Short mmCIF file of C-alpha atoms and ligand atoms in Angstrom, two decimals:
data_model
loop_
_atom_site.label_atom_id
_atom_site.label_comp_id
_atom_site.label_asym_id
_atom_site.label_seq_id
_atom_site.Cartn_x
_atom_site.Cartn_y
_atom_site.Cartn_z
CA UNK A 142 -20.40 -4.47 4.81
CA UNK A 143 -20.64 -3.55 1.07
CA UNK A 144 -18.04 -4.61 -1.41
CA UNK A 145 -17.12 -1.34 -2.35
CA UNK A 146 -15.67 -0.62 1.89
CA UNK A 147 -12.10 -0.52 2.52
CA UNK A 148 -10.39 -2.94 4.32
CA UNK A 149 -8.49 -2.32 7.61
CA UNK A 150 -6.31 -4.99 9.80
CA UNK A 151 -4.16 -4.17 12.76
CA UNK A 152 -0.36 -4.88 10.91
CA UNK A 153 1.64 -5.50 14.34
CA UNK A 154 5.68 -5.93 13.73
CA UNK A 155 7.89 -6.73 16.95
CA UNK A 156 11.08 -8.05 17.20
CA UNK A 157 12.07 -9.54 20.62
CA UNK A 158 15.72 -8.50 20.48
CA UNK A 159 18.43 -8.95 23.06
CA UNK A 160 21.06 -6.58 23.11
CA UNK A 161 24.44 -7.81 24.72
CA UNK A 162 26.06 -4.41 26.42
CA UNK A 163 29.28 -4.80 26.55
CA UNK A 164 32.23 -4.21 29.71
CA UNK A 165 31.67 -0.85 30.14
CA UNK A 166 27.71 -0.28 29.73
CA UNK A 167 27.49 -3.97 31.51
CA UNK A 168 29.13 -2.65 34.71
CA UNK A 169 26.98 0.46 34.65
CA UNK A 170 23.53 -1.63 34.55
CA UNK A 171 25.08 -4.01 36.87
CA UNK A 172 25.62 -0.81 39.12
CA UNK A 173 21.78 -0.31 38.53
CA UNK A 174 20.81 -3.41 39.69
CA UNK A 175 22.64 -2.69 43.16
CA UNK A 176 21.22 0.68 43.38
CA UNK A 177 24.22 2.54 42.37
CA UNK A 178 25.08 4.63 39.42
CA UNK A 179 28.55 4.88 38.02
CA UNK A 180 30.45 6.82 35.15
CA UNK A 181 33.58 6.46 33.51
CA UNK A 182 36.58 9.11 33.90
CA UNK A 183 37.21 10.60 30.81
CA UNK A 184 41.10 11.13 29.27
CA UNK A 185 40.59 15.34 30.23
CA UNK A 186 39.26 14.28 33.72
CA UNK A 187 35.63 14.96 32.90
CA UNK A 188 33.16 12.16 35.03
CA UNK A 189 30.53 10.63 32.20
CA UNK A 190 27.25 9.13 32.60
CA UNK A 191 25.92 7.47 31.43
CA UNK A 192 29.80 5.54 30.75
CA UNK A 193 31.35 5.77 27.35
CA UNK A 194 33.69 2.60 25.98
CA UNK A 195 35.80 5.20 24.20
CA UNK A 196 37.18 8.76 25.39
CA UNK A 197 35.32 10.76 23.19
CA UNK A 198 38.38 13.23 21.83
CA UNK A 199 41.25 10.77 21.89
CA UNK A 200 39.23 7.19 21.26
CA UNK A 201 41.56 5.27 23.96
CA UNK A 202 39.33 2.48 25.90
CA UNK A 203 38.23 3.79 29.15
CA UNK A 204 38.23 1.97 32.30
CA UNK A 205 37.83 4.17 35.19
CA UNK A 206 34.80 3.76 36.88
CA UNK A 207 33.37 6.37 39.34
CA UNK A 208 30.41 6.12 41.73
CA UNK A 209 27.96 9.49 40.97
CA UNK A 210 24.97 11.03 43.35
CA UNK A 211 21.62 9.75 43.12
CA UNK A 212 20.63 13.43 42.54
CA UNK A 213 21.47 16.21 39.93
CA UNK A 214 20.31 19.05 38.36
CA UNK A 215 17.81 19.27 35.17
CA UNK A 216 19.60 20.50 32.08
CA UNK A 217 16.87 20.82 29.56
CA UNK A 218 13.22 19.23 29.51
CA UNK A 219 9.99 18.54 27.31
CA UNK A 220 6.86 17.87 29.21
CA UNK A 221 4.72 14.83 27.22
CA UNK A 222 0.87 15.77 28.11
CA UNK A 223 -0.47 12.42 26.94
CA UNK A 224 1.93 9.87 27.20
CA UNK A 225 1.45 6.69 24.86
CA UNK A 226 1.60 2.72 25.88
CA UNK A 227 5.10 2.50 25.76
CA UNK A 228 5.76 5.11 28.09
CA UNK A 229 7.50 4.95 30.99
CA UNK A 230 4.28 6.55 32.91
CA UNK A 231 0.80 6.84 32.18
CA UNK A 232 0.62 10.20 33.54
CA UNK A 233 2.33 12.90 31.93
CA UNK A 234 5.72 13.47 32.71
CA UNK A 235 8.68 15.29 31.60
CA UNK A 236 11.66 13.57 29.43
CA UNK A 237 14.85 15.27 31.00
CA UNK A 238 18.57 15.52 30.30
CA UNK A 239 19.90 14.88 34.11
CA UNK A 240 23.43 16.03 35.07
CA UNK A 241 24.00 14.01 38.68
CA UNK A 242 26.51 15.07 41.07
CA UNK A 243 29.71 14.28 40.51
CA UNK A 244 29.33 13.88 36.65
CA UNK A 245 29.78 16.13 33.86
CA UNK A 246 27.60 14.96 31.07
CA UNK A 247 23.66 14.72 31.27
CA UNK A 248 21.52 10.98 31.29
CA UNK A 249 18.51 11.32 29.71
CA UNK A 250 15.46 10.25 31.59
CA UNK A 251 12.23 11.00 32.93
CA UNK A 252 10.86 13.29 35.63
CA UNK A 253 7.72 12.35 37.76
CA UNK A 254 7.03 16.06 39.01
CA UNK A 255 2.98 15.79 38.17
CA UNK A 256 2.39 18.92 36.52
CA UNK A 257 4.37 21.19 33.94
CA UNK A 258 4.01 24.08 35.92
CA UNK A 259 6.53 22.21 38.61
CA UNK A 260 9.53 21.88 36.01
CA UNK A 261 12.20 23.92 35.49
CA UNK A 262 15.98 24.01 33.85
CA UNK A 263 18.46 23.96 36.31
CA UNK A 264 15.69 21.93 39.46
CA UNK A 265 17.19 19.51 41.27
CA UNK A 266 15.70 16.18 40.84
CA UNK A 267 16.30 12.88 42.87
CA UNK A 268 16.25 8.70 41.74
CA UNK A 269 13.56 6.98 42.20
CA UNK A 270 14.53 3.33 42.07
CA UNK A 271 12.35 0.47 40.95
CA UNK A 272 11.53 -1.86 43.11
CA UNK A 273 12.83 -5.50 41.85
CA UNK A 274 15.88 -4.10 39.50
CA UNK A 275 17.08 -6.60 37.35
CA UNK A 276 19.97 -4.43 35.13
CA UNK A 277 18.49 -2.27 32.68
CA UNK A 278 17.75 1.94 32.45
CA UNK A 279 14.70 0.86 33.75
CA UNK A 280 15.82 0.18 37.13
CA UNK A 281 15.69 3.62 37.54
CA UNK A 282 11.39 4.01 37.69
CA UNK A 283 11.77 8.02 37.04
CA UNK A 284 13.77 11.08 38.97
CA UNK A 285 11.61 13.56 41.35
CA UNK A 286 11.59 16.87 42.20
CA UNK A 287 13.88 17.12 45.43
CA UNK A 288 11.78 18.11 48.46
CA UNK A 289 12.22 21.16 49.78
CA UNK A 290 12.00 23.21 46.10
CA UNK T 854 28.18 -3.12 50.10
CA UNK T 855 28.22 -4.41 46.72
CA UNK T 856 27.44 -8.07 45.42
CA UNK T 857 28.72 -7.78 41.86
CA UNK T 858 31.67 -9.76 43.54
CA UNK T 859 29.35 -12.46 44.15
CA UNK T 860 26.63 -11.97 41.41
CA UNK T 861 26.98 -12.39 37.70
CA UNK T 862 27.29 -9.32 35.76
CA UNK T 863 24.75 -7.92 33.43
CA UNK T 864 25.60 -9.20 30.11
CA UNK T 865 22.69 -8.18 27.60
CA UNK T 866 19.65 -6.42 28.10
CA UNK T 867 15.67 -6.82 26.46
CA UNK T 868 15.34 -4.21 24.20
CA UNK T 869 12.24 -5.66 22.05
CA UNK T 870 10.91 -3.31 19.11
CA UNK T 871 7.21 -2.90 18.32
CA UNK T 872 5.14 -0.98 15.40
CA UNK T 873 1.52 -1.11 15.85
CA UNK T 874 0.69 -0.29 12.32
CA UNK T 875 -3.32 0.45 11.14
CA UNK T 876 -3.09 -1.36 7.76
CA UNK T 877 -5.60 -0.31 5.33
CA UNK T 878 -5.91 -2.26 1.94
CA UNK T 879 -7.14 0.12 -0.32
CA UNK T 880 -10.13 -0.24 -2.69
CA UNK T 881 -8.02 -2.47 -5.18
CA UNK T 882 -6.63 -4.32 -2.58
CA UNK T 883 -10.25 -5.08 -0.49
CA UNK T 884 -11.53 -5.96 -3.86
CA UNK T 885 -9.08 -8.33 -4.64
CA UNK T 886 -8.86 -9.83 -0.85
CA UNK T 887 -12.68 -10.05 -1.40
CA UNK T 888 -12.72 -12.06 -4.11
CA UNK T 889 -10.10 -14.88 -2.14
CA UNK T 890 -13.07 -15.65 0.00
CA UNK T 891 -14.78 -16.73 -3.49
CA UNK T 892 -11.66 -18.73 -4.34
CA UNK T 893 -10.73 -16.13 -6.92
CA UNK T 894 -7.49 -14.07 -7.30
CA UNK T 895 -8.58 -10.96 -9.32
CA UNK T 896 -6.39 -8.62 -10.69
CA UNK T 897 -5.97 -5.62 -12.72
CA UNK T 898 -4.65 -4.65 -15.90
CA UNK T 899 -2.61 -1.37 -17.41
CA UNK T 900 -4.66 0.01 -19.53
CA UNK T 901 -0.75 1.96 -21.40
CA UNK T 902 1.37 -1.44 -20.61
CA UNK T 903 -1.17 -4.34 -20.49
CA UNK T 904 0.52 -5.82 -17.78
CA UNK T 905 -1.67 -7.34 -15.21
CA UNK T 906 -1.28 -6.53 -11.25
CA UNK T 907 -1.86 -9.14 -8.78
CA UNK T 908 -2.38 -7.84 -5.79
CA UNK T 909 -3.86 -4.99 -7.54
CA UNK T 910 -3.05 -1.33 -5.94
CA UNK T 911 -5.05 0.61 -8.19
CA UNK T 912 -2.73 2.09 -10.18
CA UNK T 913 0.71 0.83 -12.54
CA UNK T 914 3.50 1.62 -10.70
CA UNK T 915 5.60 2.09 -14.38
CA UNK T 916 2.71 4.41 -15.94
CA UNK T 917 1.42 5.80 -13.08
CA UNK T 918 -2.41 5.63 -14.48
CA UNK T 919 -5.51 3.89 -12.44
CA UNK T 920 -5.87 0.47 -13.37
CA UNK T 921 -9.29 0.28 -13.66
CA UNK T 922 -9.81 -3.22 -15.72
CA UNK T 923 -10.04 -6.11 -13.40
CA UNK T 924 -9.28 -9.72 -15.21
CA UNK T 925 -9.20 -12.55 -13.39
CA UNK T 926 -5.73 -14.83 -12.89
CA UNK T 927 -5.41 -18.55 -12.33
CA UNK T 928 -4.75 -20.22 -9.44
CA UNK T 929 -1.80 -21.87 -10.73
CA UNK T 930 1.95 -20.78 -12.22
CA UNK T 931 5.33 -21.16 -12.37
CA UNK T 932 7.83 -19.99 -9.09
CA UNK T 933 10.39 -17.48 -10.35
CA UNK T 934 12.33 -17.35 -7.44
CA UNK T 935 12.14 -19.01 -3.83
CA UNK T 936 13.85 -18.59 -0.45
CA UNK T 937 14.67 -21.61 1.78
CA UNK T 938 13.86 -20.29 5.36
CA UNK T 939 16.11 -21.79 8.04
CA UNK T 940 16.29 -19.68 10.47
CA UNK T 941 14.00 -19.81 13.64
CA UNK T 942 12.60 -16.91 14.86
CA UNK T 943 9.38 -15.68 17.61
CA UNK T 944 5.87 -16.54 16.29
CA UNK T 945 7.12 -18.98 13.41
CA UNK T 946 4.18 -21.04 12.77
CA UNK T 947 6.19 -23.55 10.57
CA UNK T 948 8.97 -25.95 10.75
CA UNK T 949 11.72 -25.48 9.55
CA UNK T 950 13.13 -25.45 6.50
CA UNK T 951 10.35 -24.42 4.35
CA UNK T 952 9.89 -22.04 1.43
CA UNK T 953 8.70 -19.29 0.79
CA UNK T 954 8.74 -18.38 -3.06
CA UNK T 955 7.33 -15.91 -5.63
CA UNK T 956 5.06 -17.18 -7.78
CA UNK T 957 4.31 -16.08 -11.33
CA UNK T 958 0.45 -16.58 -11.98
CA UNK T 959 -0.52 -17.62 -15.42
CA UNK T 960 -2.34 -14.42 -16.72
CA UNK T 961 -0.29 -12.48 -14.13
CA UNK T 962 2.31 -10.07 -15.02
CA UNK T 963 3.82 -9.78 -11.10
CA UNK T 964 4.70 -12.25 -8.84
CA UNK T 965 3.06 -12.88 -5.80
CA UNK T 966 4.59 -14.30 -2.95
CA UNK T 967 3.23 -17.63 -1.34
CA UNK T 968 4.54 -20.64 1.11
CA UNK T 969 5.16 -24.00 -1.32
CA UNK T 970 4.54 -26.84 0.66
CA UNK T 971 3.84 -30.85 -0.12
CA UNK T 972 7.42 -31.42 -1.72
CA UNK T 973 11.28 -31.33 0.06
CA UNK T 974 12.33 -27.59 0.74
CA UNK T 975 15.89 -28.88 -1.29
CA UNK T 976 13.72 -29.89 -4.55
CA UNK T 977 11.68 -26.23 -4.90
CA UNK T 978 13.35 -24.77 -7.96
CA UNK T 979 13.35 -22.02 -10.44
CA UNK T 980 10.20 -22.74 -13.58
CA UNK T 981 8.61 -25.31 -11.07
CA UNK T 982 4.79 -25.42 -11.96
CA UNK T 983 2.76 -24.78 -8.49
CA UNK T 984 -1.16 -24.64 -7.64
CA UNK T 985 -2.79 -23.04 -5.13
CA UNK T 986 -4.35 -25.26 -2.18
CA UNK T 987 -7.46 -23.22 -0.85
CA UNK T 988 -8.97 -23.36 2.71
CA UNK T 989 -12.27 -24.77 2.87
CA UNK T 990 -14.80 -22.20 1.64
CA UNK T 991 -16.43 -21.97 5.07
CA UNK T 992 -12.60 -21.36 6.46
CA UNK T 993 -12.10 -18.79 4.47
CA UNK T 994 -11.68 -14.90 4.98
CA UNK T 995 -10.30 -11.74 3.08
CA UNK T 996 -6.88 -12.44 3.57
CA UNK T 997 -4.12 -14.35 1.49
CA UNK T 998 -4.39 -16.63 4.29
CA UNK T 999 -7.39 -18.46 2.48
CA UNK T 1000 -4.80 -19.67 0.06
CA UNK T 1001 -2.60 -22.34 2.59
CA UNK T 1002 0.09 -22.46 0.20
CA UNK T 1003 0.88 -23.49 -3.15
CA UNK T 1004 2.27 -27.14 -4.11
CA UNK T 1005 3.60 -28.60 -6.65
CA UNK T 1006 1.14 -29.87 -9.99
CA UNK T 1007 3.88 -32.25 -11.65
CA UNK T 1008 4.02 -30.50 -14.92
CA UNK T 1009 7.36 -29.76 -16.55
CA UNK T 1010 8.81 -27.20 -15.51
CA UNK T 1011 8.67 -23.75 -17.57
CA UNK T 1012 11.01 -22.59 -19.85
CA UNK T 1013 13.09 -20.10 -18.79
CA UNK T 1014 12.59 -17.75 -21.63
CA UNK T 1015 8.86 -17.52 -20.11
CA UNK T 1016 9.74 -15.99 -17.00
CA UNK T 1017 13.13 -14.01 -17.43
CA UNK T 1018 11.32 -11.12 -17.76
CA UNK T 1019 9.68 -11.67 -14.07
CA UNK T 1020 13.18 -12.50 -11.87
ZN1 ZN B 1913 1.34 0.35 -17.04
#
C-alpha cells in the first residue's frame, strides 16, 4: 500500500440498552408473550393499540385494557425491495400501519405478502406469531395477507 | 387462558442501538496514523495562524486554509484536562477508575486525547507532565492504539499560564 492511500476502518458504535416499559406498555408485551394483543380504552371511547399511558386529548392515566383481533385491515404501506441486516426479514416486505379489529388506531408493523404486486390499502392482513415469544413487538414475526383475498 | 396471573410481567425490553460506520481517515489523518507505526506523531501547521494540528485534518478549522506543512510533535506534554471514568459499561477493556485526559503535546497547539496510566486515577491533575509509552515496534499498527497510554515523567508540573489558552 503506498503512503499516499487513504485509510479506512470499520467505526462500529452499539449500545446494549434496556428499556424498562412501564404499566401500561408492560401489560401489552406481556399480552404478546401469551399470544394476545390488547389496547387501552380511550376517555372518548376510542380502542388504542398499540396502548397509550395517557388519553391523548385530556392527559388522564388510562387503565382500561381491551383484548383486539389478531387481524385488521392495512391503512397505508411502503414496500422495502432490499431489506438491510436489521430487518425484520431478509426478503422484501412491506412496513404497514395495521388497524386490528376492535381498535381504532393503526400498529405499525410488517407485512410478509412476498411480492408488491400483492399489497394493497385497505387488505386484510392476519398475525403471525413467533414461535418462543418472550415480551417484545417482536413476538409478533410479521402480519399476512388473509387467505381467501 | 392466561398465565400473567402466574407469570411475572414484562418489565423492560432489549432495545440495543447499532451504527456500522465506514470510517475513512483522510489523507492528513493516514499520514499522521502512518507515521505512529514509526513512533512519530506528525502534525501540521497553519500556514495564517501557526498553530499546529495534531491529529492533522488537512485543513485549520479557524482559517479554513489546507495545512499543508507537516512538523513533527513530541511524544511528551502537559494534560490540560482529564476525566476520571467510573462508570462500567459493555466492551470496557479497563478497570475501573482510570483516566482518560487531553493532553497538550509540546510543539502542539491542540490537545489530543489519551488514557494516563502508571499513577492513582485521584493524583492525575491539571499541568501534570505525561509521556507517551509506545507498543513494541513490531506491535505496532496505524492506529493511536500504538501509543498504550501516556504516564507520568515526574517533572513539575506546568504553569498554568502555559496552557490556559488550550482548556
Ligand atoms: Zn489557522
Amino acid at each position: 500500500m503506498a503512503d499516499t492511500d487513504v485509510l479506512v476502518a470499520p467505526n462500529i458504535l452499539e449500545y446494549p440498552y434496556t428499556r424498562t416499559v412501564g404499566p401500561v406498555l408492560g401489560r401489552f408485551m406481556t399480552g404478546l408473550r401469551d399470544g394476545r394483543i390488547e389496547g387501552i380504552r380511550a376517555s372518548d371511547g376510542r380502542v388504542l393499540v398499540p396502548p397509550a399511558e395517557y388519553d391523548p386529548v385530556t392527559s388522564e392515566s388510562l387503565d382500561q385494557f381491551v383484548e383486539v383481533g389478531q387481524a385488521g385491515v392495512v391503512t397505508t404501506w411502503a414496500w422495502v425491495t432490499e431489506p438491510r441486516p436489521p430487518h425484520p426479514l431478509e426478503r422484501p416486505f412491506a412496513w404497514a400501519l395495521i388497524r386490528l379489529d376492535g381498535a381504532d388506531t393503526a400498529l405499525l408493523h410488517v407485512v410478509d405478502a412476498g411480492d408488491e404486486s400483492k399489497m394493497a390499502t385497505r387488505m386484510r392482513v392476519r398475525v403471525r406469531w413467533r414461535d418462543h415469544r418472550v415480551g417484545e413487538i417482536q413476538d409478533i414475526a410479521c402480519f399476512v395477507p388473509e387467505e381467501g383475498q | 387462558m392466561s398465565d400473567t396471573d402466574t407469570v411475572e410481567p414484562v418489565r423492560s425490553i432489549r432495545a440495543p442501538a447499532r451504527l456500522e460506520y465506514r470510517f475513512t481517515a483522510g489523507a492528513a489523518q493516514s499520514r499522521f496514523l502512518r507515521h505512529l507505526v514509526e513512533g512519530k506523531i506528525l502534525a501540521q501547521r497553519c500556514p495564517q495562524c501557526g498553530k499546529v494540528y495534531v491529529s492533522p485534518r488537512g485543513a485549520c478549522a479557524a482559517d479554513g486554509v489546507a495545512t499543508r506543512e507537516e512538523v513533527e510533535v513530541a511524544d511528551r506534554g502537559t494534560v490540560t484536562t482529564f476525566c476520571v471514568v467510573n462508570v462500567k459499561f459493555a466492551q470496557q477493556v479497563l478497570t475501573i477508575p482510570y483516566v482518560s485526559a487531553t493532553i497538550l503535546l509540546d510543539g502542539a497547539d491542540i490537545g489530543l486525547m489519551h488514557l494516563i496510566q502508571e499513577v492513582e486515577a485521584d493524583q492525575v491533575h491539571m499541568g501534570m507532565r505525561v509521556e507517551a509509552v509506545w507498543s513494541p515496534p513490531e506491535e505496532r499498527g496505524p492506529t493511536l492504539e500504538s501509543i498504550r497510554y501516556f504516564r507520568p515523567t515526574g517533572e513539575p508540573d506546568a504553569a498554568y499560564e502555559s496552557y490556559r489558552e488550550y482548556v
